[in-house]
mmCIF file of C-alpha atoms and ligand atoms in Angstrom:
data_model
loop_
_atom_site.group_PDB
_atom_site.id
_atom_site.type_symbol
_atom_site.label_atom_id
_atom_site.label_comp_id
_atom_site.label_asym_id
_atom_site.label_seq_id
_atom_site.Cartn_x
_atom_site.Cartn_y
_atom_site.Cartn_z
ATOM 1 C CA UNK A 1 40.774 -4.242 -68.886
ATOM 2 C CA UNK A 2 37.682 -5.530 -67.148
ATOM 3 C CA UNK A 3 36.216 -8.812 -68.353
ATOM 4 C CA UNK A 4 32.947 -6.962 -68.825
ATOM 5 C CA UNK A 5 32.511 -4.728 -71.827
ATOM 6 C CA UNK A 6 29.236 -3.402 -70.472
ATOM 7 C CA UNK A 7 28.294 -2.818 -66.845
ATOM 8 C CA UNK A 8 24.903 -1.724 -65.629
ATOM 9 C CA UNK A 9 24.289 -0.660 -62.059
ATOM 10 C CA UNK A 10 20.921 -0.020 -60.478
ATOM 11 C CA UNK A 11 19.290 0.728 -63.809
ATOM 12 C CA UNK A 12 15.766 1.972 -63.195
ATOM 13 C CA UNK A 13 13.011 3.361 -65.407
ATOM 14 C CA UNK A 14 9.692 4.648 -64.156
ATOM 15 C CA UNK A 15 6.772 5.592 -66.344
ATOM 16 C CA UNK A 16 4.735 7.663 -63.900
ATOM 17 C CA UNK A 17 4.108 5.418 -60.930
ATOM 18 C CA UNK A 18 4.911 2.268 -62.898
ATOM 19 C CA UNK A 19 8.429 0.864 -62.576
ATOM 20 C CA UNK A 20 9.298 -0.899 -65.833
ATOM 21 C CA UNK A 21 12.955 -1.548 -64.955
ATOM 22 C CA UNK A 22 13.685 -1.804 -61.253
ATOM 23 C CA UNK A 23 17.302 -1.585 -60.208
ATOM 24 C CA UNK A 24 18.935 -3.929 -62.692
ATOM 25 C CA UNK A 25 22.601 -4.816 -62.096
ATOM 26 C CA UNK A 26 24.163 -6.571 -65.040
ATOM 27 C CA UNK A 27 27.617 -7.291 -66.395
ATOM 28 C CA UNK A 28 28.062 -8.365 -70.006
ATOM 29 C CA UNK A 29 31.245 -10.330 -70.573
ATOM 30 C CA UNK A 30 33.418 -9.220 -73.446
ATOM 31 C CA UNK A 31 33.093 -11.614 -76.379
ATOM 32 C CA UNK A 32 29.991 -13.367 -75.109
ATOM 33 C CA UNK A 33 26.562 -13.840 -76.614
ATOM 34 C CA UNK A 34 24.278 -12.861 -73.769
ATOM 35 C CA UNK A 35 20.538 -13.493 -73.868
ATOM 36 C CA UNK A 36 17.965 -11.370 -72.097
ATOM 37 C CA UNK A 37 14.777 -13.383 -71.742
ATOM 38 C CA UNK A 38 11.546 -13.106 -69.810
ATOM 39 C CA UNK A 39 7.777 -12.855 -70.187
ATOM 40 C CA UNK A 40 6.146 -10.109 -72.220
ATOM 41 C CA UNK A 41 6.244 -6.803 -70.395
ATOM 42 C CA UNK A 42 9.268 -7.835 -68.298
ATOM 43 C CA UNK A 43 11.178 -4.697 -69.329
ATOM 44 C CA UNK A 44 13.584 -6.174 -71.893
ATOM 45 C CA UNK A 45 12.978 -3.644 -74.657
ATOM 46 C CA UNK A 46 12.953 -0.834 -72.113
ATOM 47 C CA UNK A 47 16.423 -1.977 -70.985
ATOM 48 C CA UNK A 48 17.623 -1.751 -74.597
ATOM 49 C CA UNK A 49 16.046 1.682 -74.940
ATOM 50 C CA UNK A 50 17.904 2.795 -71.815
ATOM 51 C CA UNK A 51 21.222 1.369 -73.013
ATOM 52 C CA UNK A 52 20.945 3.226 -76.319
ATOM 53 C CA UNK A 53 19.416 6.293 -74.646
ATOM 54 C CA UNK A 54 16.232 6.126 -76.674
ATOM 55 C CA UNK A 55 14.892 6.500 -73.147
ATOM 56 C CA UNK A 56 16.525 8.362 -70.259
ATOM 57 C CA UNK A 57 17.051 6.246 -67.150
ATOM 58 C CA UNK A 58 15.300 7.416 -63.999
ATOM 59 C CA UNK A 59 18.423 6.302 -62.163
ATOM 60 C CA UNK A 60 21.369 3.992 -62.547
ATOM 61 C CA UNK A 61 24.715 3.900 -64.285
ATOM 62 C CA UNK A 62 25.784 2.405 -67.621
ATOM 63 C CA UNK A 63 29.487 1.820 -68.208
ATOM 64 C CA UNK A 64 30.981 0.859 -71.539
ATOM 65 C CA UNK A 65 34.607 -0.272 -71.380
ATOM 66 C CA UNK A 66 34.823 1.287 -67.949
ATOM 67 C CA UNK A 67 33.547 4.665 -69.116
ATOM 68 C CA UNK A 68 30.337 6.098 -67.703
ATOM 69 C CA UNK A 69 28.153 6.631 -70.781
ATOM 70 C CA UNK A 70 24.888 7.239 -68.908
ATOM 71 C CA UNK A 71 24.736 10.894 -69.903
ATOM 72 C CA UNK A 72 25.608 10.479 -73.605
ATOM 73 C CA UNK A 73 23.079 11.059 -76.357
ATOM 74 C CA UNK A 74 22.067 8.195 -78.693
ATOM 75 C CA UNK A 75 24.423 9.192 -81.526
ATOM 76 C CA UNK A 76 27.403 9.429 -79.177
ATOM 77 C CA UNK A 77 26.586 6.039 -77.700
ATOM 78 C CA UNK A 78 26.477 4.500 -81.165
ATOM 79 C CA UNK A 79 29.854 6.077 -81.915
ATOM 80 C CA UNK A 80 31.391 4.468 -78.821
ATOM 81 C CA UNK A 81 30.598 1.114 -80.455
ATOM 82 C CA UNK A 82 27.331 0.134 -78.800
ATOM 83 C CA UNK A 83 24.905 -0.340 -81.674
ATOM 84 C CA UNK A 84 21.374 -1.608 -81.714
ATOM 85 C CA UNK A 85 20.515 -3.437 -84.861
ATOM 86 C CA UNK A 86 17.240 -2.903 -86.711
ATOM 87 C CA UNK A 87 16.926 0.714 -85.571
ATOM 88 C CA UNK A 88 20.173 2.649 -85.722
ATOM 89 C CA UNK A 89 20.998 0.603 -88.802
ATOM 90 C CA UNK A 90 17.713 1.319 -90.515
ATOM 91 C CA UNK A 91 17.336 -0.078 -93.989
ATOM 92 C CA UNK A 92 16.040 2.219 -96.701
ATOM 93 C CA UNK A 93 13.423 0.583 -98.887
ATOM 94 C CA UNK A 94 14.104 2.430 -102.105
ATOM 95 C CA UNK A 95 17.807 1.562 -102.043
ATOM 96 C CA UNK A 96 19.360 -1.715 -103.122
ATOM 97 C CA UNK A 97 21.023 -4.036 -100.624
ATOM 98 C CA UNK A 98 24.411 -2.870 -101.837
ATOM 99 C CA UNK A 99 23.522 0.814 -101.549
ATOM 100 C CA UNK A 100 22.243 0.277 -98.029
ATOM 101 C CA UNK A 101 25.528 -1.270 -96.894
ATOM 102 C CA UNK A 102 27.542 1.396 -98.723
ATOM 103 C CA UNK A 103 25.543 4.031 -96.883
ATOM 104 C CA UNK A 104 26.346 2.354 -93.556
ATOM 105 C CA UNK A 105 30.044 2.303 -94.473
ATOM 106 C CA UNK A 106 29.836 5.971 -95.310
ATOM 107 C CA UNK A 107 28.352 6.637 -91.886
ATOM 108 C CA UNK A 108 31.118 4.621 -90.288
ATOM 109 C CA UNK A 109 33.658 6.867 -91.985
ATOM 110 C CA UNK A 110 31.904 9.765 -90.321
ATOM 111 C CA UNK A 111 30.677 11.367 -93.504
ATOM 112 C CA UNK A 112 27.514 13.353 -93.306
ATOM 113 C CA UNK A 113 24.493 11.185 -93.129
ATOM 114 C CA UNK A 114 21.004 12.347 -93.691
ATOM 115 C CA UNK A 115 17.864 10.855 -95.008
ATOM 116 C CA UNK A 116 18.087 12.748 -98.276
ATOM 117 C CA UNK A 117 21.527 11.500 -99.257
ATOM 118 C CA UNK A 118 21.210 10.949 -102.976
ATOM 119 C CA UNK A 119 22.122 7.586 -104.425
ATOM 120 C CA UNK A 120 24.610 9.243 -106.724
ATOM 121 C CA UNK A 121 26.604 10.578 -103.788
ATOM 122 C CA UNK A 122 27.287 7.092 -102.522
ATOM 123 C CA UNK A 123 30.727 6.303 -103.756
ATOM 124 C CA UNK A 124 33.553 3.920 -102.991
ATOM 125 C CA UNK A 125 33.588 1.066 -100.553
ATOM 126 C CA UNK A 126 31.725 -1.063 -103.029
ATOM 127 C CA UNK A 127 34.019 -4.059 -102.589
ATOM 128 C CA UNK A 128 33.833 -3.813 -98.827
ATOM 129 C CA UNK A 129 30.060 -3.574 -98.988
ATOM 130 C CA UNK A 130 29.972 -6.694 -101.181
ATOM 131 C CA UNK A 131 32.057 -8.496 -98.543
ATOM 132 C CA UNK A 132 29.456 -7.706 -95.920
ATOM 133 C CA UNK A 133 26.672 -8.928 -98.186
ATOM 134 C CA UNK A 134 28.651 -12.127 -98.777
ATOM 135 C CA UNK A 135 29.107 -12.698 -95.090
ATOM 136 C CA UNK A 136 25.354 -12.593 -94.490
ATOM 137 C CA UNK A 137 24.618 -14.713 -97.561
ATOM 138 C CA UNK A 138 22.832 -12.180 -99.748
ATOM 139 C CA UNK A 139 25.530 -11.110 -102.204
ATOM 140 C CA UNK A 140 23.311 -12.418 -105.000
ATOM 141 C CA UNK A 141 20.719 -9.829 -103.952
ATOM 142 C CA UNK A 142 23.115 -6.869 -104.083
ATOM 143 C CA UNK A 143 21.120 -5.106 -106.798
ATOM 144 C CA UNK A 144 17.700 -5.917 -105.345
ATOM 145 C CA UNK A 145 15.820 -3.063 -103.739
ATOM 146 C CA UNK A 146 15.341 -3.596 -100.010
ATOM 147 C CA UNK A 147 11.566 -3.351 -100.454
ATOM 148 C CA UNK A 148 11.675 -6.460 -102.677
ATOM 149 C CA UNK A 149 13.597 -8.632 -100.198
ATOM 150 C CA UNK A 150 11.903 -11.447 -98.290
ATOM 151 C CA UNK A 151 11.571 -10.908 -94.555
ATOM 152 C CA UNK A 152 14.537 -13.133 -93.722
ATOM 153 C CA UNK A 153 16.758 -11.555 -96.373
ATOM 154 C CA UNK A 154 15.818 -8.127 -95.138
ATOM 155 C CA UNK A 155 16.894 -8.977 -91.627
ATOM 156 C CA UNK A 156 20.131 -10.382 -93.038
ATOM 157 C CA UNK A 157 20.624 -7.024 -94.752
ATOM 158 C CA UNK A 158 19.968 -5.256 -91.453
ATOM 159 C CA UNK A 159 22.716 -7.347 -89.869
ATOM 160 C CA UNK A 160 25.045 -6.485 -92.767
ATOM 161 C CA UNK A 161 24.408 -2.755 -92.284
ATOM 162 C CA UNK A 162 25.038 -3.185 -88.558
ATOM 163 C CA UNK A 163 28.299 -5.044 -89.153
ATOM 164 C CA UNK A 164 29.388 -2.296 -91.548
ATOM 165 C CA UNK A 165 29.385 0.041 -88.547
ATOM 166 C CA UNK A 166 31.920 -2.294 -86.884
ATOM 167 C CA UNK A 167 30.209 -2.195 -83.511
ATOM 168 C CA UNK A 168 31.950 -3.630 -80.481
ATOM 169 C CA UNK A 169 28.632 -4.554 -78.912
ATOM 170 C CA UNK A 170 25.489 -5.388 -80.868
ATOM 171 C CA UNK A 171 22.044 -5.240 -79.295
ATOM 172 C CA UNK A 172 19.434 -7.380 -81.012
ATOM 173 C CA UNK A 173 15.795 -7.177 -79.928
ATOM 174 C CA UNK A 174 13.966 -10.318 -81.031
ATOM 175 C CA UNK A 175 15.969 -10.801 -84.229
ATOM 176 C CA UNK A 176 13.999 -13.874 -85.296
ATOM 177 C CA UNK A 177 10.513 -12.656 -84.396
ATOM 178 C CA UNK A 178 7.975 -13.506 -87.070
ATOM 179 C CA UNK A 179 10.326 -15.690 -89.093
ATOM 180 C CA UNK A 180 9.788 -19.063 -90.677
ATOM 181 C CA UNK A 181 12.050 -21.903 -89.594
ATOM 182 C CA UNK A 182 14.466 -21.592 -92.530
ATOM 183 C CA UNK A 183 15.071 -17.910 -91.878
ATOM 184 C CA UNK A 184 15.386 -18.573 -88.148
ATOM 185 C CA UNK A 185 18.197 -21.049 -88.808
ATOM 186 C CA UNK A 186 19.932 -18.648 -91.188
ATOM 187 C CA UNK A 187 19.727 -15.680 -88.819
ATOM 188 C CA UNK A 188 20.846 -17.816 -85.868
ATOM 189 C CA UNK A 189 23.976 -18.825 -87.782
ATOM 190 C CA UNK A 190 24.506 -15.219 -88.814
ATOM 191 C CA UNK A 191 24.328 -13.966 -85.241
ATOM 192 C CA UNK A 192 26.720 -16.685 -84.160
ATOM 193 C CA UNK A 193 29.169 -15.696 -86.911
ATOM 194 C CA UNK A 194 28.708 -11.966 -86.362
ATOM 195 C CA UNK A 195 29.612 -12.476 -82.704
ATOM 196 C CA UNK A 196 33.179 -13.444 -83.555
ATOM 197 C CA UNK A 197 35.396 -10.774 -82.032
ATOM 198 C CA UNK A 198 32.527 -8.809 -80.560
ATOM 199 C CA UNK A 199 29.801 -8.997 -77.947
ATOM 200 C CA UNK A 200 26.122 -9.603 -78.573
ATOM 201 C CA UNK A 201 23.285 -8.858 -76.173
ATOM 202 C CA UNK A 202 20.018 -10.210 -77.507
ATOM 203 C CA UNK A 203 16.388 -10.462 -76.496
ATOM 204 C CA UNK A 204 15.138 -13.800 -77.784
ATOM 205 C CA UNK A 205 11.938 -15.705 -77.080
ATOM 206 C CA UNK A 206 13.041 -18.811 -78.960
ATOM 207 C CA UNK A 207 14.766 -20.790 -76.240
ATOM 208 C CA UNK A 208 16.130 -23.245 -78.797
ATOM 209 C CA UNK A 209 18.235 -20.416 -80.203
ATOM 210 C CA UNK A 210 19.245 -19.285 -76.716
ATOM 211 C CA UNK A 211 20.456 -22.767 -75.814
ATOM 212 C CA UNK A 212 22.245 -23.081 -79.146
ATOM 213 C CA UNK A 213 24.287 -19.879 -79.299
ATOM 214 C CA UNK A 214 24.104 -17.980 -76.009
ATOM 215 C CA UNK A 215 26.859 -18.230 -73.378
ATOM 216 C CA UNK A 216 24.973 -16.465 -70.630
ATOM 217 C CA UNK A 217 21.295 -15.931 -69.931
ATOM 218 C CA UNK A 218 19.630 -13.278 -67.793
ATOM 219 C CA UNK A 219 15.967 -13.721 -66.958
ATOM 220 C CA UNK A 220 13.997 -10.562 -66.382
ATOM 221 C CA UNK A 221 10.523 -10.518 -64.823
ATOM 222 C CA UNK A 222 8.586 -7.423 -63.764
ATOM 223 C CA UNK A 223 11.643 -5.275 -64.295
ATOM 224 C CA UNK A 224 13.919 -7.316 -62.054
ATOM 225 C CA UNK A 225 16.507 -9.985 -62.622
ATOM 226 C CA UNK A 226 15.016 -13.304 -61.652
ATOM 227 C CA UNK A 227 17.946 -15.530 -62.512
ATOM 228 C CA UNK A 228 21.217 -15.573 -64.383
ATOM 229 C CA UNK A 229 23.590 -18.249 -65.594
ATOM 230 C CA UNK A 230 24.164 -20.630 -68.459
ATOM 231 C CA UNK A 231 21.176 -22.051 -70.276
ATOM 232 C CA UNK A 232 21.173 -25.375 -68.410
ATOM 233 C CA UNK A 233 20.967 -23.687 -65.004
ATOM 234 C CA UNK A 234 18.240 -21.336 -66.214
ATOM 235 C CA UNK A 235 16.176 -24.150 -67.729
ATOM 236 C CA UNK A 236 16.414 -26.052 -64.433
ATOM 237 C CA UNK A 237 15.314 -23.044 -62.368
ATOM 238 C CA UNK A 238 11.751 -23.519 -61.084
ATOM 239 C CA UNK A 239 11.179 -19.802 -60.531
ATOM 240 C CA UNK A 240 12.072 -19.161 -64.146
ATOM 241 C CA UNK A 241 9.753 -21.853 -65.462
ATOM 242 C CA UNK A 242 6.963 -20.447 -63.311
ATOM 243 C CA UNK A 243 7.544 -16.867 -64.472
ATOM 244 C CA UNK A 244 7.293 -18.031 -68.049
ATOM 245 C CA UNK A 245 4.153 -20.067 -67.525
ATOM 246 C CA UNK A 246 2.667 -17.300 -65.373
ATOM 247 C CA UNK A 247 3.486 -14.732 -68.025
ATOM 248 C CA UNK A 248 1.787 -16.892 -70.627
ATOM 249 C CA UNK A 249 4.624 -16.401 -73.055
ATOM 250 C CA UNK A 250 7.673 -18.446 -73.923
HETATM 251 N N1 LIG B 301 6.875 4.567 -73.079
HETATM 252 C C1 LIG B 301 6.218 3.841 -72.157
HETATM 253 N N2 LIG B 301 5.296 4.411 -71.365
HETATM 254 C C2 LIG B 301 4.632 3.694 -70.426
HETATM 255 N N3 LIG B 301 4.835 2.384 -70.200
HETATM 256 C C3 LIG B 301 5.748 1.760 -70.969
HETATM 257 C C4 LIG B 301 6.490 2.443 -71.987
HETATM 258 N N4 LIG B 301 7.326 1.572 -72.579
HETATM 259 C C5 LIG B 301 7.125 0.383 -71.964
HETATM 260 N N5 LIG B 301 6.170 0.503 -71.012
HETATM 261 C C6 LIG B 301 5.711 -0.570 -70.111
HETATM 262 O O1 LIG B 301 6.847 -1.132 -69.480
HETATM 263 C C7 LIG B 301 6.703 -2.537 -69.359
HETATM 264 C C8 LIG B 301 7.883 -3.215 -70.016
HETATM 265 O O2 LIG B 301 7.768 -3.087 -71.424
HETATM 266 P P1 LIG B 301 8.874 -3.661 -72.408
HETATM 267 O O3 LIG B 301 10.201 -3.205 -71.972
HETATM 268 O O4 LIG B 301 8.449 -3.330 -73.787
HETATM 269 O O5 LIG B 301 8.731 -5.227 -72.136
HETATM 270 P P2 LIG B 301 9.342 -6.468 -72.947
HETATM 271 O O6 LIG B 301 10.212 -5.964 -74.032
HETATM 272 O O7 LIG B 301 10.067 -7.275 -71.918
HETATM 273 O O8 LIG B 301 8.144 -7.227 -73.464
HETATM 274 C C9 LIG B 301 5.371 -2.903 -69.993
HETATM 275 O O9 LIG B 301 4.412 -3.014 -68.957
HETATM 276 C C10 LIG B 301 5.092 -1.709 -70.881
HETATM 277 O O10 LIG B 301 3.701 -1.534 -71.033
HETATM 278 MG MG1 LIG B 302 10.180 -6.229 -76.095
#
């Protein structure tokens, strides 16, 4: 088996005449935490949208475990084990934390899933759902409705619902955006723990987090890869520093 769980070749996305992602070649090593960083507008979210097929690539190939998945639809991609947190694993406000994770487990089992699933139809898997809540540190909030959770707890719940799907690769787009320092630390630990036995590709602006938990860093600027390597080599790269300062965002 290849060392890379995910391989991207020549990935390109045009919006009219504008090229948001311009021929990106990228290999994501199995078992790594890989950061995608770069100034605002670099094309990071667009890359995620292409990987999950929320957007159709203009050209390029995406391989998952050696299989060309470029033509699959979003649901099929999720079923292969490539799951984007905070979207596919949407949290429903009127359900409790526990019910949300039970719903995700139900999806994982392939049972019918639609927005109107009634609470009363959610059965079984309660213990397993509690385990997931434990692992993200919110078991004590099992009976709290998602709408009543703090921002940090809600994101923890989103990670729990993602983990319930047992993804092989998790995509996280700015998981700590808008968080206070305490929540940032909690979510950072959670991502680190959740990465055991799987692969994480994350967009993260907080370079402290990147240096702390990421094995590999790819820097994107204007839709192209500017640099790649471990954090130390990236931090020492003058072009990278310039792109960040030039982009006015770090
Ligand atoms: N649906 C779209 N239509 C037109 N332009 C888009 C669309 N989505 C993103 N863009 C443009 O593509 C560029 C990259 O955006 P994005 O991937 O969101 O950047 P990042 O996540 O790195 O901040 C930006 O200039 C953005 O305005
Ligand atoms: Mg973005």
